[in-house]
PDB file of C-alpha atoms in Angstrom:
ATOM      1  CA  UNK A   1      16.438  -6.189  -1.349  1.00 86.00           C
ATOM      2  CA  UNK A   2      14.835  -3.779   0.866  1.00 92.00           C
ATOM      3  CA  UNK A   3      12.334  -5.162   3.391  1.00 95.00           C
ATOM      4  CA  UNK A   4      10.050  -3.963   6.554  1.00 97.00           C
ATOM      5  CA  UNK A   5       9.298  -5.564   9.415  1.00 96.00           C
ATOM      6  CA  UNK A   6       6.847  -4.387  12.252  1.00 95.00           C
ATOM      7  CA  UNK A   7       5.607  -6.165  15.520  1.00 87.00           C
ATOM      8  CA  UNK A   8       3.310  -8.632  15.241  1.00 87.00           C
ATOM      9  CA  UNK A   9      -0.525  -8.308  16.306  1.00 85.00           C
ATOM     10  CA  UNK A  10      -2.995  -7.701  17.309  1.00 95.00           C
ATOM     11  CA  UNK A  11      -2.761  -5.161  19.463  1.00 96.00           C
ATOM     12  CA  UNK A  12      -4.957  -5.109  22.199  1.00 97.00           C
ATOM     13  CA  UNK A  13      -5.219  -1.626  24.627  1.00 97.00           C
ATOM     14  CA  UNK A  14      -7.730   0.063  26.883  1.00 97.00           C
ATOM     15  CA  UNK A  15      -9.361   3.630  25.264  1.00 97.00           C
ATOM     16  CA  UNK A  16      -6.948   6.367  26.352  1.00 97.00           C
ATOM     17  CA  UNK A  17      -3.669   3.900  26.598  1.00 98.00           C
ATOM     18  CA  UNK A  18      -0.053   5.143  25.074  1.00 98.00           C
ATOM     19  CA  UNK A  19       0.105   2.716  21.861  1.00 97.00           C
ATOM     20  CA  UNK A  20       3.704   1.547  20.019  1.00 97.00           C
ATOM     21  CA  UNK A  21       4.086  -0.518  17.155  1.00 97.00           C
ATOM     22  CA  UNK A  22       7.473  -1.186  16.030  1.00 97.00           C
ATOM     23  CA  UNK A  23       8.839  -1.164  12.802  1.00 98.00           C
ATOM     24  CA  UNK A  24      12.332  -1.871  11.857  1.00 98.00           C
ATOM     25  CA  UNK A  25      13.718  -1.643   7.606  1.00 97.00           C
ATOM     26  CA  UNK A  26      16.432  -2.815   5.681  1.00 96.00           C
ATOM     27  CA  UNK A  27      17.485  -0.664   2.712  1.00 93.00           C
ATOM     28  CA  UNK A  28      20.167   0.571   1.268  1.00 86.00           C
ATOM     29  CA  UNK A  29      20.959   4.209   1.258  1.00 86.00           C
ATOM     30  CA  UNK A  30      18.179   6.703   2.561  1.00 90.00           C
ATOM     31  CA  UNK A  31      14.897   5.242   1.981  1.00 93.00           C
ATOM     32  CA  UNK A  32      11.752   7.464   2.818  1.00 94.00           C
ATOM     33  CA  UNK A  33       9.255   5.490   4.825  1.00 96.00           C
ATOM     34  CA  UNK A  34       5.612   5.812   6.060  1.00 96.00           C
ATOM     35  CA  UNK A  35       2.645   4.755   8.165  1.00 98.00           C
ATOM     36  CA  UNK A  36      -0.247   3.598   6.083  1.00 97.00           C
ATOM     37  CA  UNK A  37      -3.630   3.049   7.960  1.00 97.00           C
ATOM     38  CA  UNK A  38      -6.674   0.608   7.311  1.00 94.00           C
ATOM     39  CA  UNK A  39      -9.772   0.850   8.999  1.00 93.00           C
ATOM     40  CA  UNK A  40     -12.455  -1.986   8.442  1.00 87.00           C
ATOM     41  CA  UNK A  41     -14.059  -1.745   4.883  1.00 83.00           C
ATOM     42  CA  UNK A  42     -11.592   0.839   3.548  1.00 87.00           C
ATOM     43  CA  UNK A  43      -8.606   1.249   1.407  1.00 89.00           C
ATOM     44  CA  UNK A  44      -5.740   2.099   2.447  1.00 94.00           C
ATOM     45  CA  UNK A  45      -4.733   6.076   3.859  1.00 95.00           C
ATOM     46  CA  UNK A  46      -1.592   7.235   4.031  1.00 95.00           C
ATOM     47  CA  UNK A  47      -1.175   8.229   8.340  1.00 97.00           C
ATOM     48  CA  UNK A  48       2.357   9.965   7.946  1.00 96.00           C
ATOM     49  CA  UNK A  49       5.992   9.842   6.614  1.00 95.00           C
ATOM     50  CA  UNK A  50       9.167  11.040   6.619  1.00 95.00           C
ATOM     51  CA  UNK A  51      11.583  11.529   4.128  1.00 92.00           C
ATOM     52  CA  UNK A  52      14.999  12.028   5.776  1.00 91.00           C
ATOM     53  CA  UNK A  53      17.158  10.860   8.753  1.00 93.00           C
ATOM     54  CA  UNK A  54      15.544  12.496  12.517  1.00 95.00           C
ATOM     55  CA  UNK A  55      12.955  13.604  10.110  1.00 95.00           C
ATOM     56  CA  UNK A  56       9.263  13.524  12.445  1.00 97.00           C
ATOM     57  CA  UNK A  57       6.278  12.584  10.685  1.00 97.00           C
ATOM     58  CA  UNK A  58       2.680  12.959  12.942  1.00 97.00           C
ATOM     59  CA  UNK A  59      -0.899  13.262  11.719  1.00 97.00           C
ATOM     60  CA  UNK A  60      -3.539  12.828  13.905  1.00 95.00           C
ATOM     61  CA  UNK A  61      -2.164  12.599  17.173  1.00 97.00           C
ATOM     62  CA  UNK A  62       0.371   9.946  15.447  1.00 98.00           C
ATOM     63  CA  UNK A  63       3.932  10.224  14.805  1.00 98.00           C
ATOM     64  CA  UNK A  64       6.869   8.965  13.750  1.00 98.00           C
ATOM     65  CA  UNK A  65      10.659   9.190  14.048  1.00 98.00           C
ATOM     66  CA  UNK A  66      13.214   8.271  11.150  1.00 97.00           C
ATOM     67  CA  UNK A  67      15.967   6.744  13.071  1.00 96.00           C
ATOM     68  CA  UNK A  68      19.164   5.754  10.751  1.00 94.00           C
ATOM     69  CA  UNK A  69      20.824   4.689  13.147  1.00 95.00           C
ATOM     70  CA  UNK A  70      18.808   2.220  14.411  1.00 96.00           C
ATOM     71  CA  UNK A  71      16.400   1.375  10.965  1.00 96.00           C
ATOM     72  CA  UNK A  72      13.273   1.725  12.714  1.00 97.00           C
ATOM     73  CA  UNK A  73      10.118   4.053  12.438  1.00 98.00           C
ATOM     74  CA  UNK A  74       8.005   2.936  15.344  1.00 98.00           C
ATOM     75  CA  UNK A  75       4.682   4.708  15.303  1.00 98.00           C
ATOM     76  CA  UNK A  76       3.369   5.993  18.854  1.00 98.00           C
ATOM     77  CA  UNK A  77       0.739   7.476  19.896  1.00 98.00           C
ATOM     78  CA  UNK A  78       0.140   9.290  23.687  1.00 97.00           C
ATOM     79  CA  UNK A  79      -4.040   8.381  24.063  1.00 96.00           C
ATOM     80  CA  UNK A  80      -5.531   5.587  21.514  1.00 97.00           C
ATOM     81  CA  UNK A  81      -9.209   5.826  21.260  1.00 97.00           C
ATOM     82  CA  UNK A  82     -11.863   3.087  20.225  1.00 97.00           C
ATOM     83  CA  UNK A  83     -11.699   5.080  16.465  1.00 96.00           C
ATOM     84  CA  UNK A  84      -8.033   3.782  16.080  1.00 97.00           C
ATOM     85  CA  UNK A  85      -8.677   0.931  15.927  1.00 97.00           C
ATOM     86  CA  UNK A  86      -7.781  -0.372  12.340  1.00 97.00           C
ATOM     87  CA  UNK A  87      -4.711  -2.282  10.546  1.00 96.00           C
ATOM     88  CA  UNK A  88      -1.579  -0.405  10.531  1.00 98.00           C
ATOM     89  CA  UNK A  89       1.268  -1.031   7.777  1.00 97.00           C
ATOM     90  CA  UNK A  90       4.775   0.443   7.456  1.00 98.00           C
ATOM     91  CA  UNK A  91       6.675   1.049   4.634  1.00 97.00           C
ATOM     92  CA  UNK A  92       8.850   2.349   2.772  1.00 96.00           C
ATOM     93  CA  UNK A  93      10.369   3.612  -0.650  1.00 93.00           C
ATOM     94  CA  UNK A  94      13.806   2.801  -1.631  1.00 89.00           C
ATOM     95  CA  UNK A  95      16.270   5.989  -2.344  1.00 84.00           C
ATOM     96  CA  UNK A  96      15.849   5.541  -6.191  1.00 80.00           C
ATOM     97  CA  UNK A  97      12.618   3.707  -6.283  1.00 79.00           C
ATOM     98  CA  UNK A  98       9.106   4.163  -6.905  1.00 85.00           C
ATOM     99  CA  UNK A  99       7.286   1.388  -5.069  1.00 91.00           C
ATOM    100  CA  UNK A 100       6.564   1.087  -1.608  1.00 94.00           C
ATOM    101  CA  UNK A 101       7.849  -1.868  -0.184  1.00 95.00           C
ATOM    102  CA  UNK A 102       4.767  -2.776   3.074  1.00 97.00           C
ATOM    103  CA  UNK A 103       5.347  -4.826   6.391  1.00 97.00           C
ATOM    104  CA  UNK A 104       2.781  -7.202   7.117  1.00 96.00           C
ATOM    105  CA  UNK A 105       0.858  -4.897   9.165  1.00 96.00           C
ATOM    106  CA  UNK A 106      -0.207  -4.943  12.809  1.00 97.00           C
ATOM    107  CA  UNK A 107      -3.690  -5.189  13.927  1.00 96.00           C
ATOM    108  CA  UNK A 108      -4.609  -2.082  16.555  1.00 97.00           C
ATOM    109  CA  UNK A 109      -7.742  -3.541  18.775  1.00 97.00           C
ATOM    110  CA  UNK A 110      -8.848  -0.613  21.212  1.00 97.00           C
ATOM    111  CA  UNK A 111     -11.726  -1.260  23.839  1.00 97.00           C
ATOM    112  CA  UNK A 112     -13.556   1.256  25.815  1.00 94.00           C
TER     113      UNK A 112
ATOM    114  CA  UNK L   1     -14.011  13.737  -3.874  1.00 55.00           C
ATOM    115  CA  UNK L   2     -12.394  12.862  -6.525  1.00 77.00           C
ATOM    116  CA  UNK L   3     -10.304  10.136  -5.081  1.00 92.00           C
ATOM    117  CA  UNK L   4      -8.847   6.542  -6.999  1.00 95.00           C
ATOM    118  CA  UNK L   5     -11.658   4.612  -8.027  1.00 96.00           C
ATOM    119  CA  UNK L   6     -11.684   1.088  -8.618  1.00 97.00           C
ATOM    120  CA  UNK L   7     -14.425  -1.111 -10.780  1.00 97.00           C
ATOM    121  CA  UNK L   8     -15.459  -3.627  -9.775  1.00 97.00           C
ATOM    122  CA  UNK L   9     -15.229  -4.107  -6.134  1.00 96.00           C
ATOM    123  CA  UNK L  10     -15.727  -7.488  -6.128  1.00 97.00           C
ATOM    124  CA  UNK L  11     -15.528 -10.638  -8.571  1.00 98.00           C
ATOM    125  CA  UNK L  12     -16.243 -13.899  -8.122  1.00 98.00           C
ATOM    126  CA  UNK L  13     -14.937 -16.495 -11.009  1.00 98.00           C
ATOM    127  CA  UNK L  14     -14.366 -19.590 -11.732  1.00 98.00           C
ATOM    128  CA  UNK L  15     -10.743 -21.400 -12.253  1.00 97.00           C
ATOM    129  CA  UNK L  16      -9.668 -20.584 -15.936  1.00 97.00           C
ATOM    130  CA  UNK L  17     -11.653 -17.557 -16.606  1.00 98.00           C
ATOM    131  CA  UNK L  18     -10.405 -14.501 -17.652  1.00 98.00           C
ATOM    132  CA  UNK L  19     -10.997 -11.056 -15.370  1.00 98.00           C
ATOM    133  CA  UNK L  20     -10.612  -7.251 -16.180  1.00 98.00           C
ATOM    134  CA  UNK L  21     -10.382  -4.621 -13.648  1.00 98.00           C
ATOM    135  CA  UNK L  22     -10.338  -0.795 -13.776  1.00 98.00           C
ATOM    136  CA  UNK L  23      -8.300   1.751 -12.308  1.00 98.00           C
ATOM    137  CA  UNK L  24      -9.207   5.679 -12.067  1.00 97.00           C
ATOM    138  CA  UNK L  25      -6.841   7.469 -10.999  1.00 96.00           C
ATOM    139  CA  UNK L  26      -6.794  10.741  -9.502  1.00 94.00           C
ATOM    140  CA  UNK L  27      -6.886  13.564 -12.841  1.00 91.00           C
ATOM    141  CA  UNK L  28      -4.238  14.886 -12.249  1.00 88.00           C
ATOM    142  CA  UNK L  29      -1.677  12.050 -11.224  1.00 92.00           C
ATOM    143  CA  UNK L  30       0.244  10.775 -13.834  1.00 91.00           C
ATOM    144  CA  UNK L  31       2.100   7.783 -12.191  1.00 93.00           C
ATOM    145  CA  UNK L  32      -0.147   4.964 -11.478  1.00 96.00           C
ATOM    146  CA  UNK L  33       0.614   1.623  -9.262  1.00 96.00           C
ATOM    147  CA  UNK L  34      -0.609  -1.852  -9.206  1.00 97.00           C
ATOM    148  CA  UNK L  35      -0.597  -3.843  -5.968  1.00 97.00           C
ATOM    149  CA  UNK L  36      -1.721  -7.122  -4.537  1.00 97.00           C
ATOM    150  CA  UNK L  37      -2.653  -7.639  -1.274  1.00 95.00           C
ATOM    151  CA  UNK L  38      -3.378 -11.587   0.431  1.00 94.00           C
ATOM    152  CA  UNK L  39      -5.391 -11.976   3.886  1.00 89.00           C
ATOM    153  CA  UNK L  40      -2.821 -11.219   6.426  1.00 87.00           C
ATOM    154  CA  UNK L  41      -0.197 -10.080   4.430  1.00 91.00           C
ATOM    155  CA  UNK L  42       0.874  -6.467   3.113  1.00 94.00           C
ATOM    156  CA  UNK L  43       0.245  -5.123  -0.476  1.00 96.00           C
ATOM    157  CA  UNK L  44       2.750  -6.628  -2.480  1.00 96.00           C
ATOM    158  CA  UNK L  45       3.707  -4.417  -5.710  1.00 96.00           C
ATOM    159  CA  UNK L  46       2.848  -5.825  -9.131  1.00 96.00           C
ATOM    160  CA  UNK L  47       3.844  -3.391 -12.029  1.00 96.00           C
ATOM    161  CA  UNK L  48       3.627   0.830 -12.047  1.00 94.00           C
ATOM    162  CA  UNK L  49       3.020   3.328 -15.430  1.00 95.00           C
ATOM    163  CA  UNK L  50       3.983   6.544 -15.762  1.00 93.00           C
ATOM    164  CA  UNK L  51       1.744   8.419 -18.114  1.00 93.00           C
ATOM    165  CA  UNK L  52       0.944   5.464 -20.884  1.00 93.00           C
ATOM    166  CA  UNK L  53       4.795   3.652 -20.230  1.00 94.00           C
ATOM    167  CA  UNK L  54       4.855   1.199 -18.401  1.00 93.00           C
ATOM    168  CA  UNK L  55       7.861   1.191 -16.287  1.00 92.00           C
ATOM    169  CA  UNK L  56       8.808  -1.509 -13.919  1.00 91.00           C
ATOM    170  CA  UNK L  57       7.302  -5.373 -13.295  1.00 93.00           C
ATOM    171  CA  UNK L  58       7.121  -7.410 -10.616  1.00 92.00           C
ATOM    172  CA  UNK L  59       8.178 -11.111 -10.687  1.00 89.00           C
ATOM    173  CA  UNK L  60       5.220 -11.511  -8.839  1.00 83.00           C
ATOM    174  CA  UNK L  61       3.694 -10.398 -12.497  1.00 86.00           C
ATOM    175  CA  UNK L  62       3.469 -13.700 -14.428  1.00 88.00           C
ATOM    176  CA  UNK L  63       2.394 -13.909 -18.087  1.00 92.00           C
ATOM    177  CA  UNK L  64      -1.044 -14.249 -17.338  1.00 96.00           C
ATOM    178  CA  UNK L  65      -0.962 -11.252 -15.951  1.00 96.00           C
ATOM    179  CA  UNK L  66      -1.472  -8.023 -18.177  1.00 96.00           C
ATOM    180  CA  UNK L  67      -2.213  -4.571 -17.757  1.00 96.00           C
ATOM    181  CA  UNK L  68      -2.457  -0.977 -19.549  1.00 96.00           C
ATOM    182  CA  UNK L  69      -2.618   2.220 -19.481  1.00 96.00           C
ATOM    183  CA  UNK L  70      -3.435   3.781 -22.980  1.00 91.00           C
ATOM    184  CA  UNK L  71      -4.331   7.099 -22.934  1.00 86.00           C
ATOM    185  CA  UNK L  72      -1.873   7.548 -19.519  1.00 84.00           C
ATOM    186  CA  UNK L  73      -5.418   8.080 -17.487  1.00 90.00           C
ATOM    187  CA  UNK L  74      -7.129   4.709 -16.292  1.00 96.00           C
ATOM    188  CA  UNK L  75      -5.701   1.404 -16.382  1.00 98.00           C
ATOM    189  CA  UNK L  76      -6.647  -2.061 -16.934  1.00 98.00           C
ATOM    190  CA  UNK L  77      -5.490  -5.421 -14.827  1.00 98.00           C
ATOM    191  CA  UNK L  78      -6.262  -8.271 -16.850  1.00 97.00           C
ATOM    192  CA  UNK L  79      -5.790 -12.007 -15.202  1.00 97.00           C
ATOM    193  CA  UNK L  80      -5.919 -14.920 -17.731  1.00 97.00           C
ATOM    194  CA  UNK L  81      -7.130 -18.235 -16.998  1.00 97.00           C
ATOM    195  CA  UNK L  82      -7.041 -17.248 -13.176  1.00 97.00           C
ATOM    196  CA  UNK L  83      -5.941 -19.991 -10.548  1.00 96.00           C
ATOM    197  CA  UNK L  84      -7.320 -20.125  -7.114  1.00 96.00           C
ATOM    198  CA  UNK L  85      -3.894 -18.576  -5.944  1.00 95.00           C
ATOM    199  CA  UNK L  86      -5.114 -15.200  -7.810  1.00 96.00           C
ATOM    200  CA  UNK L  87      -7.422 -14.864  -5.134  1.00 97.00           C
ATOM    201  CA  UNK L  88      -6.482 -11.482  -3.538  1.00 97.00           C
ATOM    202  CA  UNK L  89      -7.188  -7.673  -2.827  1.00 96.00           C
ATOM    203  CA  UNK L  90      -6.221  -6.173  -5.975  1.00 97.00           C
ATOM    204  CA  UNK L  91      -5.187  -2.499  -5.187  1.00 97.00           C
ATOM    205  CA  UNK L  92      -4.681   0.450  -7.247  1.00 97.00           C
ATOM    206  CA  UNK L  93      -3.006   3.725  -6.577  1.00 96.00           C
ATOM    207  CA  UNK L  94      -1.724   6.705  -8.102  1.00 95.00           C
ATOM    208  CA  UNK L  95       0.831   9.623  -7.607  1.00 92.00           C
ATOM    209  CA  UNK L  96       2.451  12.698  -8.891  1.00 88.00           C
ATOM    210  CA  UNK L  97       6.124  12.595 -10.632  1.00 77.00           C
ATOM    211  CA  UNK L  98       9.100  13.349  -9.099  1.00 71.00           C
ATOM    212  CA  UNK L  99       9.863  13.590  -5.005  1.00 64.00           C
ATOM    213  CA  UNK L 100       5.840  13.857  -4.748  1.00 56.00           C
ATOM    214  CA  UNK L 101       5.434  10.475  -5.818  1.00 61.00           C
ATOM    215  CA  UNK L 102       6.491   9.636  -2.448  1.00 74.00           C
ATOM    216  CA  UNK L 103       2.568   9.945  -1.814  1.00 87.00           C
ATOM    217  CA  UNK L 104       0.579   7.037  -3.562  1.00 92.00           C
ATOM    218  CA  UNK L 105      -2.891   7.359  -2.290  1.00 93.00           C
ATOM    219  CA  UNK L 106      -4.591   4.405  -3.037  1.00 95.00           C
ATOM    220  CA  UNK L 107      -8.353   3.268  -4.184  1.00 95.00           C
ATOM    221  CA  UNK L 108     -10.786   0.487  -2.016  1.00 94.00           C
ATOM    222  CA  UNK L 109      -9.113  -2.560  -3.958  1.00 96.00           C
ATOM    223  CA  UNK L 110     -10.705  -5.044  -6.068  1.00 97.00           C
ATOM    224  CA  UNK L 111     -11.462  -8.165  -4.113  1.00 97.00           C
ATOM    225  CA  UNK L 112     -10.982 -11.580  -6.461  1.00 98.00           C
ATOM    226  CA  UNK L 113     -12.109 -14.617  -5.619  1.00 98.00           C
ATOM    227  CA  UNK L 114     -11.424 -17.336  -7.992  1.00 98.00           C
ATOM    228  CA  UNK L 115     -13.429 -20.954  -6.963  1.00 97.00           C
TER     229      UNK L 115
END
């Protein structure tokens, strides 16, 4: 079945630091997959997504690249500030499905 | 903002009692999802409707769990004689048809804590 997988947490960085989190999927055909965000006390936002192969998904200073050749979707972003910080999940939706399918998310810590 | 809204936000119960929770989703959305979410895990999917059908359940979904959609606008999860492992973020979300429901934007969650 299809599954995610992202880097494990938390992440700790310094305000203004270049932030990674990987995320890696198994799924047959062309799944479209996206960055969900969590920040303490809310639900859950969607950050970004993309839809096809090379596809680029960004929002906020985020983004994203679809890479079918590897299965990953790591989210980066250039300057994290203290705001950011906040439980990020990838996921994704199967080629023919309707449910998204969530790694176990990766805690973002950022300190001024 | 007339986001997906979720009723209650919280519920504490006892082992064996039944629960109800409410999903509203937003108007104009007519595919709605069911999700459960443990502490350090992601949301797991539980069971989706489009309009009043519903379409697909979870294993995850045993018989004690049911849920509804009548009229095809809110929905209902109903737990019966809840265990401790019920305990979870209970999250609802909703999307267009089609390619566009790609986007499910979700509500706060339903937190459940059975003792």
């Amino acid at each position: 079945g299809n599954s995610v997988t992202q880097m494990e947490g938390p992440v700790t960085l310094s305000e203004e630091a270049f932030l990674t989190i990987n995320c890696t999927y198994t799924a047959t055909g062309y799944p479209s997959l996206f960055w969900y965000v969590q920040y303490p006390g809310e639900g859950l936002q969607l950050l970004l997504k993309a839809t096809k192969a090379d596809d680029k998904g960004s929002n906020k200073g985020f983004e994203a690249t679809y890479r079918k050749e590897t299965t990953s979707f790591h989210l980066e972003k250039g300057s994290v500030q203290v705001s950011d910080s906040a439980v990020y999940f990838c996921a994704l939706i199967g080629e023919y499905g309707n449910k998204l399918v969530f790694g176990a998310g990766t805690i973002l810590r950022v300190k001024s | 903002d007339t986001g997906v809204s979720q009723d209650p936000r919280h519920k504490i119960t006892k082992r064996g009692q039944n629960v109800t929770f409410r999903c509203d989703p937003i108007s104009e959305h007519n595919r709605l999802y069911w999700y459960r979410q443990t502490l350090g895990q992601g949301p797991e999917f539980l069971t989706y409707f489009q309009n009043e059908a519903q379409l697909e359940k979870s294993r995850l979904l045993s018989d004690r769990f049911s849920a509804e959609r009548p009229k095809g606008s809110f929905s209902t999860l109903e737990i019966q004689r809840t265990e401790q492992g019920d305990s979870a973020m209970y999250l609802c979300a909703s999307s267009l048809g089609g390619r566009l429901s790609y986007e499910q934007y979700f509500g706060p969650g339903t937190r459940l804590t059975v003792t």
